[in-house]
Amino acid sequence: MEKPLLRLLFILILLGGACTARHQNPPVIAPFSEVDTLATNDWWNRAENPIINLKVGRDSIIAFGLYTVSHTTLKLSAQLYPLYPEETREVRLEIEENGAWRELQRQMVNDLGWSALFRIENWDDTQDIKYRIRHGKKASFEGLVRKDPKEKEAIVLAALSCNSNKDRGLRESYVRNINFQDPDLIFFAGDQSYDHTEHTAAWLKFGLQFKETFRNRPAITIPDDHDIGQGNLWGENGKVSTYPGGADGGYHYSPEYVKMVERCQTAHLPDPFDPTPIEQGIGVYYTNLVLGGVDFAILEDRKFKSGPEGKIPQQGPRPDHIRNPEYDPASIDLPGLTLLGDRQLQFLDSWGSQNADALKVVLSQTGFCGGAHIHGTLDNRLHADLDSNGWPQTGRNKALDKIKKAHAIHIAGDQHLATVIKHGITEFGDGPWAFVVPASVNDYYSRWWWPEDEQAGAHPNQNTTLPWTGDYFDGFGNRISMMAYVNPESPSHGGGYGLIRLNKKTKQATFECWPRNVDVTQPGAQQFEGWPITVSMDK
C-alpha cells in the first residue's frame, strides 16, 4: 500500500476512535475544575492545543518511563497519553533475560495524570538490564536500567532547570550533548512545566523533549512553583493560599491537582524519609538516593517555607520584593519563620551522620542566597527577593550548617542565572559550595548578577575575566563568595545546563556549565566563561 493511503487509513482510524468515544462517559471525573482540562474527563472532545497532540496513535500511548534504583529497589513510573474509556488501564513491566522478555509486574494507570508506578525490591543492580513498558498488544517503551556504577572513580551528574514554554520545540542539542557526555544520573530541578493549569499536557511535552536523556539512565525530577500552577510558592505546610501570587503562603489550586503533579514527577524517587502528609493531604517526597558511592539528598525547598505577606513589613511593590537598600535585614528575620522546616532539618541531620564514606550532594529547587540583582528587565533592580532561599536568614543558616557538616555540595536551579557560590554562615567561606545551574530556555524571565557599584568584591576569582566576583553581602545580609555567573548576554542567552563530576578518589567536585547551543561533540567546545571550577568536598 502506498504511503498516502497508509496515512489516510491512519487518520481514519484515529477519527473513528474519537467518534466512538465522543458520547461516552469518562470512567473517572476529576475532583478539580479549571485545571488539567486538556487531559481529564472527556478529554477527547477538546480542541487541538498549542502544547502537544494528546490524540496519538494507540501504538504510541506510552510516552516515557522514569526510574531510580537505590538500595536494590527499582521504582519506575510509566507515563501514558490519555486513554479512551474503553481502553484498559493496565500496564505491564517486562525485562529481557537470555534474549526473551519476561513479565515482572502489572499496575493500573491513574486517570488523573495518566501514570502508573512499578516497584521491584531485591533488584539486581550489578548488571545492565533492558526493560520495556507495555500497554495492550502494540504500545511499548523500551529502555535500560543501568547497573550501579560503584566501580567508577568519578560519578557524573547532569542538572537542568526551567524548561520555559517560550520555546515549545524539541531539545535536540541537550539530548545530543548529554548522551555524548554520558552522565550516570540526570537531575531536573523544577519547572519542567510552565503551562500552569495544564500540567499533564506540559509534562508529556517535557517527556517528548527530554526522554532520550533518561530512557537509559536514572533520573530525578522534582516539581517547583510553575509545575503546580503558581508563579511563586511558599508552601507553609500545605495551607490554602488566598492572596494573589501566593505570598500569604500555601497552595492556590486544588490539593488533588498538586498531588497529581507530585505523583507524576516524583513517584519513581526512593521512598520518602518520613511520608507523613502535610495539610490538605498533600504528600512529601524528600528523601535520599545512593548511586555509585555518592549519597544524594533530595529536598523540598518550598513545601514548608513561610509566606512573607502579613508576616514582615512590606518594603516594595510586592510582599516578596524589597527595593529599599536602607532597610534593616534583621527586620524580616523574625521568630517563627520557617525555611526547610523541622522535618527536613531532622532529615539532613540523619542523612549527614550516616554513610560517612560516601560523597554527599544536596539537590533542591533553588539557591540559599539572593544571587541576583536585576530581575526580568534591566530596569527592575531588587535589593532582596524573598522567593529565594536567602530568606529567612536564620532558616538559611540552619540548613547550610547541616549541609556543611555533611561535607556536601548543593546543586539547584530556578534562578535562570547560573552561579557558583561559596556560602558564608558566620564568616565568608565557612559554608558549603553551591552550583545553581542555568535555565534550559532563558528567554522567559532573565536575571543578572550586577552589583550596583560595579565593583569586584574582596578576594575575587583570579581564574576568570568576569568582573564581579569575590566576597559580597546579599540583600539579606548573607555572606556569599561569588566565583562565576552567567548573565543573559552570554552565549545561548545564558541558557544551558550543568555537569557535575564527583571524584570519589580525590573527594573533589568539578562544576561544568555548558551553553545550550554549543556542540560538545566537536573539538574546542567552550563552556561559559568562568567554568570549569573544581572544589574540595572534604572541607
CSV table of C-alpha atoms in Angstrom, one decimal, residues 52-486:
chain,number,residue,atom,x,y,z
A,52,ILE,CA,1.1,18.8,22.5
A,53,ASN,CA,-1.1,16.4,20.5
A,54,LEU,CA,-2.8,14.2,23.0
A,55,LYS,CA,-4.7,12.1,20.4
A,56,VAL,CA,-1.8,9.9,19.4
A,57,GLY,CA,-1.9,6.6,17.7
A,58,ARG,CA,-2.7,3.8,20.1
A,59,ASP,CA,0.6,2.1,19.5
A,60,SER,CA,2.3,5.3,20.8
A,61,ILE,CA,0.3,5.9,24.0
A,62,ILE,CA,3.2,5.0,26.4
A,63,ALA,CA,5.1,8.4,26.4
A,64,PHE,CA,8.1,7.6,28.5
A,65,GLY,CA,9.4,6.0,31.7
A,66,LEU,CA,11.4,7.4,34.6
A,67,TYR,CA,13.3,5.3,37.1
A,68,THR,CA,15.7,5.2,40.1
A,69,VAL,CA,17.4,2.3,41.8
A,70,SER,CA,18.5,2.8,45.4
A,71,HIS,CA,19.4,0.2,48.0
A,72,THR,CA,18.4,-2.5,45.4
A,73,THR,CA,14.8,-1.2,45.0
A,74,LEU,CA,13.7,-0.2,41.5
A,75,LYS,CA,11.0,2.3,41.2
A,76,LEU,CA,9.8,3.1,37.7
A,77,SER,CA,7.0,5.4,36.6
A,78,ALA,CA,5.2,4.7,33.4
A,79,GLN,CA,3.8,7.9,31.8
A,80,LEU,CA,1.0,7.5,29.3
A,81,TYR,CA,-1.0,9.7,27.0
A,82,PRO,CA,-4.7,10.0,27.9
A,83,LEU,CA,-6.7,6.8,27.4
A,84,TYR,CA,-10.2,6.4,25.9
A,85,PRO,CA,-12.9,5.0,28.2
A,86,GLU,CA,-12.9,1.5,26.7
A,87,GLU,CA,-9.1,1.1,26.8
A,88,THR,CA,-7.5,-1.0,29.6
A,89,ARG,CA,-5.8,0.9,32.4
A,90,GLU,CA,-3.4,-1.9,32.9
A,91,VAL,CA,0.3,-1.6,32.0
A,92,ARG,CA,3.0,-4.2,32.2
A,93,LEU,CA,6.7,-4.1,33.0
A,94,GLU,CA,9.0,-6.6,31.3
A,95,ILE,CA,12.7,-7.3,31.4
A,96,GLU,CA,14.9,-9.0,28.9
A,97,GLU,CA,16.5,-12.3,30.0
A,98,ASN,CA,18.6,-14.5,27.7
A,99,GLY,CA,17.1,-12.8,24.7
A,100,ALA,CA,13.5,-13.1,25.7
A,101,TRP,CA,11.1,-10.8,27.5
A,102,ARG,CA,9.8,-11.8,30.9
A,103,GLU,CA,6.9,-10.0,32.7
A,104,LEU,CA,7.7,-8.7,36.2
A,105,GLN,CA,4.6,-6.8,37.3
A,106,ARG,CA,1.3,-5.2,36.3
A,107,GLN,CA,0.0,-1.9,37.6
A,108,MET,CA,-3.0,0.3,37.0
A,109,VAL,CA,-2.9,3.7,35.4
A,110,ASN,CA,-4.3,6.6,37.3
A,111,ASP,CA,-6.8,8.6,35.2
A,112,LEU,CA,-5.5,11.8,36.9
A,113,GLY,CA,-2.1,12.4,35.3
A,114,TRP,CA,-2.1,9.0,33.4
A,115,SER,CA,0.8,7.5,35.2
A,116,ALA,CA,1.5,4.2,36.9
A,117,LEU,CA,4.2,3.1,39.3
A,118,PHE,CA,6.2,-0.1,39.3
A,119,ARG,CA,8.2,-1.1,42.4
A,120,ILE,CA,10.6,-4.0,42.4
A,121,GLU,CA,12.5,-5.0,45.5
A,122,ASN,CA,15.7,-7.1,45.5
A,123,TRP,CA,16.7,-5.7,42.1
A,124,ASP,CA,20.0,-7.0,40.7
A,125,ASP,CA,21.9,-3.7,40.4
A,126,THR,CA,25.2,-5.5,39.3
A,127,GLN,CA,24.2,-5.6,35.7
A,128,ASP,CA,22.5,-3.6,33.0
A,129,ILE,CA,19.0,-4.8,32.4
A,130,LYS,CA,16.8,-3.9,29.4
A,131,TYR,CA,13.2,-3.1,30.3
A,132,ARG,CA,10.0,-2.3,28.5
A,133,ILE,CA,6.7,-0.9,29.5
A,134,ARG,CA,3.7,-2.3,27.6
A,135,HIS,CA,0.1,-1.4,27.1
A,136,GLY,CA,-2.3,-3.6,25.1
A,137,LYS,CA,-0.9,-5.5,22.2
A,138,LYS,CA,1.2,-2.9,20.4
A,139,ALA,CA,2.2,0.1,22.7
A,140,SER,CA,5.6,-0.2,24.3
A,141,PHE,CA,8.5,1.9,25.6
A,142,GLU,CA,11.9,0.4,25.9
A,143,GLY,CA,15.0,1.4,27.9
A,144,LEU,CA,17.9,0.3,30.1
A,145,VAL,CA,18.2,0.1,33.9
A,146,ARG,CA,21.8,0.7,34.4
A,147,LYS,CA,23.9,-1.2,36.9
A,148,ASP,CA,25.1,0.7,39.9
A,149,PRO,CA,28.4,2.4,38.8
A,150,LYS,CA,30.1,1.8,42.1
A,151,GLU,CA,33.3,0.7,40.4
A,152,LYS,CA,33.7,4.1,38.7
A,153,GLU,CA,36.2,6.6,40.2
A,154,ALA,CA,34.0,9.6,39.3
A,155,ILE,CA,30.2,9.8,39.2
A,156,VAL,CA,28.8,12.3,36.8
A,157,LEU,CA,25.5,14.2,37.3
A,158,ALA,CA,23.8,16.3,34.6
A,159,ALA,CA,21.5,19.1,36.0
A,160,LEU,CA,18.8,21.1,34.3
A,161,SER,CA,16.0,23.5,35.3
A,162,CYS,CA,13.4,25.9,34.0
A,163,ASN,CA,12.1,24.4,30.7
A,164,SER,CA,10.3,27.5,29.5
A,165,ASN,CA,7.3,27.3,27.2
A,166,LYS,CA,8.5,30.3,25.3
A,167,ASP,CA,10.2,27.6,23.1
A,168,ARG,CA,8.0,24.6,22.5
A,169,GLY,CA,10.4,22.9,20.2
A,170,LEU,CA,12.4,19.8,20.8
A,171,ARG,CA,15.6,19.8,22.8
A,172,GLU,CA,18.0,18.2,20.3
A,173,SER,CA,21.1,19.9,21.5
A,174,TYR,CA,20.5,18.8,25.1
A,175,VAL,CA,19.9,15.2,24.0
A,176,ARG,CA,23.0,15.1,21.8
A,177,ASN,CA,25.3,16.7,24.4
A,178,ILE,CA,24.1,14.9,27.5
A,179,ASN,CA,24.1,11.5,25.8
A,180,PHE,CA,27.6,12.2,24.4
A,181,GLN,CA,28.9,13.2,27.9
A,182,ASP,CA,27.0,10.1,29.3
A,183,PRO,CA,26.3,11.1,32.9
A,184,ASP,CA,25.4,8.4,35.5
A,185,LEU,CA,22.3,10.4,36.7
A,186,ILE,CA,20.3,13.3,35.4
A,187,PHE,CA,18.5,15.8,37.7
A,188,PHE,CA,15.7,18.1,36.6
A,189,ALA,CA,15.4,20.7,39.4
A,190,GLY,CA,11.9,22.0,38.7
A,191,ASP,CA,9.7,24.0,36.3
A,192,GLN,CA,9.6,21.1,33.9
A,193,SER,CA,6.2,22.7,33.1
A,194,TYR,CA,5.4,26.4,32.5
A,195,ASP,CA,1.8,25.8,31.5
A,196,HIS,CA,0.4,26.4,34.9
A,197,THR,CA,-3.1,24.9,34.6
A,198,GLU,CA,-2.3,22.1,32.2
A,199,HIS,CA,0.4,20.0,33.8
A,200,THR,CA,-0.3,16.7,32.1
A,201,ALA,CA,0.0,18.1,28.6
A,202,ALA,CA,3.1,20.1,29.5
A,203,TRP,CA,4.6,17.1,31.3
A,204,LEU,CA,4.1,15.0,28.3
A,205,LYS,CA,5.7,17.7,26.2
A,206,PHE,CA,8.7,17.7,28.6
A,207,GLY,CA,9.0,13.9,28.1
A,208,LEU,CA,8.8,14.2,24.4
A,209,GLN,CA,11.7,16.8,24.6
A,210,PHE,CA,13.9,15.0,27.0
A,211,LYS,CA,13.0,11.3,27.1
A,212,GLU,CA,16.1,10.3,25.2
A,213,THR,CA,18.3,11.6,28.1
A,214,PHE,CA,16.6,9.4,30.7
A,215,ARG,CA,15.4,6.4,28.7
A,216,ASN,CA,18.7,4.6,29.5
A,217,ARG,CA,19.7,6.2,32.8
A,218,PRO,CA,18.2,7.1,36.2
A,219,ALA,CA,16.6,10.5,36.6
A,220,ILE,CA,15.5,12.7,39.5
A,221,THR,CA,12.6,15.1,38.7
A,222,ILE,CA,11.2,17.4,41.3
A,223,PRO,CA,8.4,20.0,40.8
A,224,ASP,CA,8.7,23.7,41.5
A,225,ASP,CA,6.3,26.5,41.6
A,226,HIS,CA,5.3,26.7,37.9
A,227,ASP,CA,4.7,22.9,37.8
A,228,ILE,CA,1.9,23.2,40.4
A,229,GLY,CA,0.5,26.3,38.8
A,230,GLN,CA,2.0,29.2,40.7
A,231,GLY,CA,4.4,31.9,39.8
A,232,ASN,CA,5.9,31.5,43.3
A,233,LEU,CA,5.3,29.1,46.1
A,234,TRP,CA,5.7,29.4,49.8
A,235,GLY,CA,4.1,26.1,50.8
A,236,GLU,CA,3.7,26.8,54.5
A,237,ASN,CA,3.0,23.1,55.3
A,238,GLY,CA,0.2,22.8,52.8
A,239,LYS,CA,-2.3,25.6,53.8
A,240,VAL,CA,-4.7,27.2,51.3
A,241,SER,CA,-3.4,30.4,49.7
A,242,THR,CA,-5.9,33.2,49.2
A,243,TYR,CA,-3.6,36.0,48.3
A,244,PRO,CA,-2.9,36.7,44.6
A,245,GLY,CA,0.6,35.4,43.8
A,246,GLY,CA,0.6,33.1,46.9
A,247,ALA,CA,2.7,35.3,49.1
A,248,ASP,CA,0.5,34.6,52.1
A,249,GLY,CA,1.8,31.0,51.9
A,250,GLY,CA,0.2,27.8,50.8
A,251,TYR,CA,-1.3,26.3,47.6
A,252,HIS,CA,-3.7,28.1,45.3
A,253,TYR,CA,-5.1,25.1,43.3
A,254,SER,CA,-6.8,22.0,44.4
A,255,PRO,CA,-4.7,19.7,46.6
A,256,GLU,CA,-5.7,16.9,44.3
A,257,TYR,CA,-4.1,18.8,41.4
A,258,VAL,CA,-1.0,19.3,43.5
A,259,LYS,CA,-0.9,15.6,44.4
A,260,MET,CA,-1.3,14.6,40.8
A,261,VAL,CA,1.7,16.8,39.8
A,262,GLU,CA,3.9,15.4,42.5
A,263,ARG,CA,2.8,11.8,41.8
A,264,CYS,CA,3.7,12.1,38.1
A,265,GLN,CA,7.1,13.8,38.8
A,266,THR,CA,8.3,12.1,42.0
A,267,ALA,CA,6.7,8.7,42.4
A,268,HIS,CA,9.8,7.0,41.0
A,269,LEU,CA,12.0,8.5,43.6
A,270,PRO,CA,13.2,6.4,46.6
A,271,ASP,CA,10.6,6.2,49.4
A,272,PRO,CA,10.4,9.5,51.4
A,273,PHE,CA,12.3,9.8,54.7
A,274,ASP,CA,9.0,10.5,56.6
A,275,PRO,CA,5.9,10.1,54.4
A,276,THR,CA,3.5,11.9,56.8
A,277,PRO,CA,1.3,14.2,54.6
A,278,ILE,CA,1.1,17.9,55.3
A,279,GLU,CA,-2.1,19.9,55.4
A,280,GLN,CA,-4.8,19.2,52.7
A,281,GLY,CA,-3.4,15.6,52.5
A,282,ILE,CA,-0.6,16.8,50.2
A,283,GLY,CA,2.3,14.3,50.3
A,284,VAL,CA,6.1,14.8,50.7
A,285,TYR,CA,9.0,13.3,48.7
A,286,TYR,CA,12.1,14.5,50.4
A,287,THR,CA,14.5,11.5,50.5
A,288,ASN,CA,17.9,10.3,49.5
A,289,LEU,CA,19.3,8.2,46.7
A,290,VAL,CA,22.6,6.3,46.8
A,291,LEU,CA,24.3,5.8,43.5
A,292,GLY,CA,27.8,4.7,42.7
A,293,GLY,CA,29.0,5.5,46.2
A,294,VAL,CA,27.5,9.0,46.2
A,295,ASP,CA,24.7,9.9,48.5
A,296,PHE,CA,22.2,12.4,47.1
A,297,ALA,CA,19.8,14.2,49.5
A,298,ILE,CA,16.6,15.4,47.7
A,299,LEU,CA,15.0,18.4,49.4
A,300,GLU,CA,11.7,20.3,49.0
A,301,ASP,CA,12.7,23.9,49.3
A,302,ARG,CA,9.2,25.4,49.1
A,303,LYS,CA,6.9,23.0,50.9
A,304,PHE,CA,7.3,24.2,54.5
A,305,LYS,CA,8.6,27.7,53.8
A,306,SER,CA,6.7,30.7,55.3
A,307,GLY,CA,5.0,33.2,53.0
A,308,PRO,CA,6.0,36.8,53.6
A,309,GLU,CA,2.7,38.6,53.2
A,310,GLY,CA,1.3,39.7,56.6
A,311,LYS,CA,4.4,38.5,58.5
A,312,ILE,CA,7.0,41.0,57.7
A,313,PRO,CA,6.9,44.7,56.8
A,314,GLN,CA,6.4,45.2,53.1
A,315,GLN,CA,9.2,47.3,51.5
A,316,GLY,CA,8.5,47.2,47.8
A,317,PRO,CA,5.7,46.8,45.2
A,318,ARG,CA,5.1,43.2,46.3
A,319,PRO,CA,5.3,41.4,49.6
A,320,ASP,CA,8.2,39.4,48.3
A,321,HIS,CA,10.2,42.2,46.6
A,322,ILE,CA,12.4,44.6,48.7
A,323,ARG,CA,13.6,47.7,46.9
A,324,ASN,CA,14.7,49.7,49.8
A,325,PRO,CA,18.5,49.3,50.2
A,326,GLU,CA,18.3,51.1,53.5
A,327,TYR,CA,16.1,48.5,55.2
A,328,ASP,CA,17.3,46.5,58.2
A,329,PRO,CA,17.7,42.8,57.2
A,330,ALA,CA,17.0,41.8,60.8
A,331,SER,CA,13.5,43.3,60.5
A,332,ILE,CA,12.5,40.4,58.3
A,333,ASP,CA,14.3,37.6,60.0
A,334,LEU,CA,11.6,37.1,62.7
A,335,PRO,CA,10.9,34.3,65.2
A,336,GLY,CA,8.5,31.6,63.9
A,337,LEU,CA,9.5,31.9,60.2
A,338,THR,CA,10.4,28.7,58.5
A,339,LEU,CA,12.5,27.7,55.5
A,340,LEU,CA,13.1,23.9,55.2
A,341,GLY,CA,11.0,23.1,58.3
A,342,ASP,CA,11.9,21.0,61.3
A,343,ARG,CA,11.2,17.7,59.5
A,344,GLN,CA,13.7,18.4,56.7
A,345,LEU,CA,16.3,19.7,59.1
A,346,GLN,CA,15.9,16.4,61.1
A,347,PHE,CA,16.3,14.5,57.8
A,348,LEU,CA,19.5,16.4,57.0
A,349,ASP,CA,20.8,15.6,60.5
A,350,SER,CA,20.2,11.9,60.0
A,351,TRP,CA,21.5,11.9,56.4
A,352,GLY,CA,24.6,13.8,57.3
A,353,SER,CA,25.6,11.4,60.1
A,354,GLN,CA,25.1,8.2,58.1
A,355,ASN,CA,27.1,6.7,55.2
A,356,ALA,CA,30.2,8.6,56.2
A,357,ASP,CA,32.4,7.2,53.5
A,358,ALA,CA,30.2,8.5,50.7
A,359,LEU,CA,30.5,11.8,48.9
A,360,LYS,CA,27.3,13.8,49.6
A,361,VAL,CA,25.3,16.1,47.4
A,362,VAL,CA,22.1,18.1,48.2
A,363,LEU,CA,19.7,18.6,45.4
A,364,SER,CA,16.9,21.1,45.6
A,365,GLN,CA,14.9,23.7,43.7
A,366,THR,CA,16.7,27.0,44.4
A,367,GLY,CA,19.8,28.6,46.0
A,368,PHE,CA,20.4,29.6,49.6
A,369,CYS,CA,21.0,33.3,49.0
A,370,GLY,CA,20.0,36.2,46.9
A,371,GLY,CA,22.2,35.5,43.9
A,372,ALA,CA,20.8,38.1,41.5
A,373,HIS,CA,20.4,41.9,41.5
A,374,ILE,CA,18.3,42.5,38.4
A,375,HIS,CA,15.1,40.6,37.7
A,376,GLY,CA,13.1,40.3,34.4
A,377,THR,CA,14.2,43.6,32.8
A,378,LEU,CA,17.3,45.8,33.2
A,379,ASP,CA,15.2,48.5,35.0
A,380,ASN,CA,14.0,46.1,37.7
A,381,ARG,CA,16.7,46.1,40.4
A,382,LEU,CA,15.6,44.4,43.6
A,383,HIS,CA,17.5,44.7,46.8
A,384,ALA,CA,16.2,41.3,48.0
A,385,ASP,CA,13.9,38.7,46.6
A,386,LEU,CA,12.1,36.6,49.2
A,387,ASP,CA,11.3,33.8,46.8
A,388,SER,CA,15.0,32.8,47.1
A,389,ASN,CA,16.3,30.7,50.0
A,390,GLY,CA,18.3,33.6,51.3
A,391,TRP,CA,15.3,34.3,53.5
A,392,PRO,CA,14.5,33.8,56.3
A,393,GLN,CA,18.2,34.1,57.2
A,394,THR,CA,18.0,32.0,60.4
A,395,GLY,CA,16.5,29.1,58.4
A,396,ARG,CA,19.0,29.6,55.7
A,397,ASN,CA,21.9,29.4,58.1
A,398,LYS,CA,20.5,26.3,59.9
A,399,ALA,CA,20.2,24.5,56.5
A,400,LEU,CA,23.7,25.5,55.4
A,401,ASP,CA,25.2,24.4,58.7
A,402,LYS,CA,23.8,20.9,58.3
A,403,ILE,CA,24.9,20.7,54.6
A,404,LYS,CA,28.4,21.8,55.6
A,405,LYS,CA,28.6,19.2,58.5
A,406,ALA,CA,27.8,16.5,55.9
A,407,HIS,CA,30.7,17.8,53.7
A,408,ALA,CA,28.1,18.1,51.0
A,409,ILE,CA,27.8,20.4,48.0
A,410,HIS,CA,24.5,21.9,46.8
A,411,ILE,CA,23.0,21.7,43.3
A,412,ALA,CA,19.9,23.7,42.4
A,413,GLY,CA,18.1,25.6,39.6
A,414,ASP,CA,15.2,28.1,39.5
A,415,GLN,CA,17.1,31.4,39.3
A,416,HIS,CA,17.6,31.4,35.4
A,417,LEU,CA,21.1,32.6,36.3
A,418,ALA,CA,23.9,30.1,36.7
A,419,THR,CA,26.2,30.8,39.6
A,420,VAL,CA,28.9,29.1,41.7
A,421,ILE,CA,29.0,30.4,45.2
A,422,LYS,CA,30.9,29.6,48.4
A,423,HIS,CA,28.4,30.3,51.2
A,424,GLY,CA,29.3,32.0,54.4
A,425,ILE,CA,27.4,31.4,57.6
A,426,THR,CA,29.2,33.4,60.3
A,427,GLU,CA,32.2,34.4,58.2
A,428,PHE,CA,33.0,34.4,54.5
A,429,GLY,CA,33.8,31.0,53.1
A,430,ASP,CA,32.8,28.9,56.1
A,431,GLY,CA,29.7,27.3,54.4
A,432,PRO,CA,29.2,24.8,51.6
A,433,TRP,CA,29.8,25.2,47.9
A,434,ALA,CA,26.7,25.7,45.7
A,435,PHE,CA,26.2,25.5,41.9
A,436,VAL,CA,22.9,26.9,40.6
A,437,VAL,CA,22.6,25.7,37.0
A,438,PRO,CA,21.2,27.8,34.2
A,439,ALA,CA,17.7,27.7,32.7
A,440,SER,CA,17.2,25.3,29.9
A,441,VAL,CA,15.4,28.1,28.0
A,442,ASN,CA,16.4,31.5,29.2
A,443,ASP,CA,14.1,33.9,27.3
A,444,TYR,CA,11.2,34.0,29.8
A,445,TYR,CA,12.4,35.8,32.9
A,446,SER,CA,16.1,36.7,32.9
A,447,ARG,CA,18.2,37.7,35.9
A,448,TRP,CA,21.5,39.4,36.2
A,449,TRP,CA,24.3,39.4,38.8
A,450,TRP,CA,25.3,43.1,38.6
A,451,PRO,CA,26.4,44.9,41.7
A,452,GLU,CA,25.1,48.5,41.8
A,453,ASP,CA,28.6,49.9,42.3
A,454,GLU,CA,30.0,47.6,39.6
A,455,GLN,CA,33.0,46.7,41.8
A,456,ALA,CA,34.6,43.3,42.4
A,457,GLY,CA,34.3,42.0,46.0
A,458,ALA,CA,37.2,41.2,48.2
A,459,HIS,CA,39.2,38.1,47.2
A,460,PRO,CA,37.9,38.0,43.6
A,461,ASN,CA,38.3,34.8,41.5
A,462,GLN,CA,41.6,35.2,39.7
A,463,ASN,CA,40.8,32.4,37.2
A,464,THR,CA,38.2,34.3,35.2
A,465,THR,CA,37.7,37.6,33.3
A,466,LEU,CA,34.3,38.1,34.9
A,467,PRO,CA,34.4,41.5,36.6
A,468,TRP,CA,32.2,41.0,39.6
A,469,THR,CA,33.5,38.1,41.7
A,470,GLY,CA,34.6,37.9,45.3
A,471,ASP,CA,33.0,38.4,48.7
A,472,TYR,CA,29.7,40.2,48.9
A,473,PHE,CA,26.7,40.6,51.2
A,474,ASP,CA,23.5,39.7,49.5
A,475,GLY,CA,20.3,41.8,50.1
A,476,PHE,CA,19.5,39.8,53.3
A,477,GLY,CA,22.9,40.4,54.8
A,478,ASN,CA,24.1,36.8,54.0
A,479,ARG,CA,27.7,36.3,53.2
A,480,ILE,CA,28.5,34.9,49.8
A,481,SER,CA,31.6,34.5,47.7
A,482,MET,CA,30.7,34.7,44.0
A,483,MET,CA,33.1,32.6,41.9
A,484,ALA,CA,31.3,32.7,38.5
A,485,TYR,CA,28.0,33.8,37.0
A,486,VAL,CA,26.2,33.7,33.6
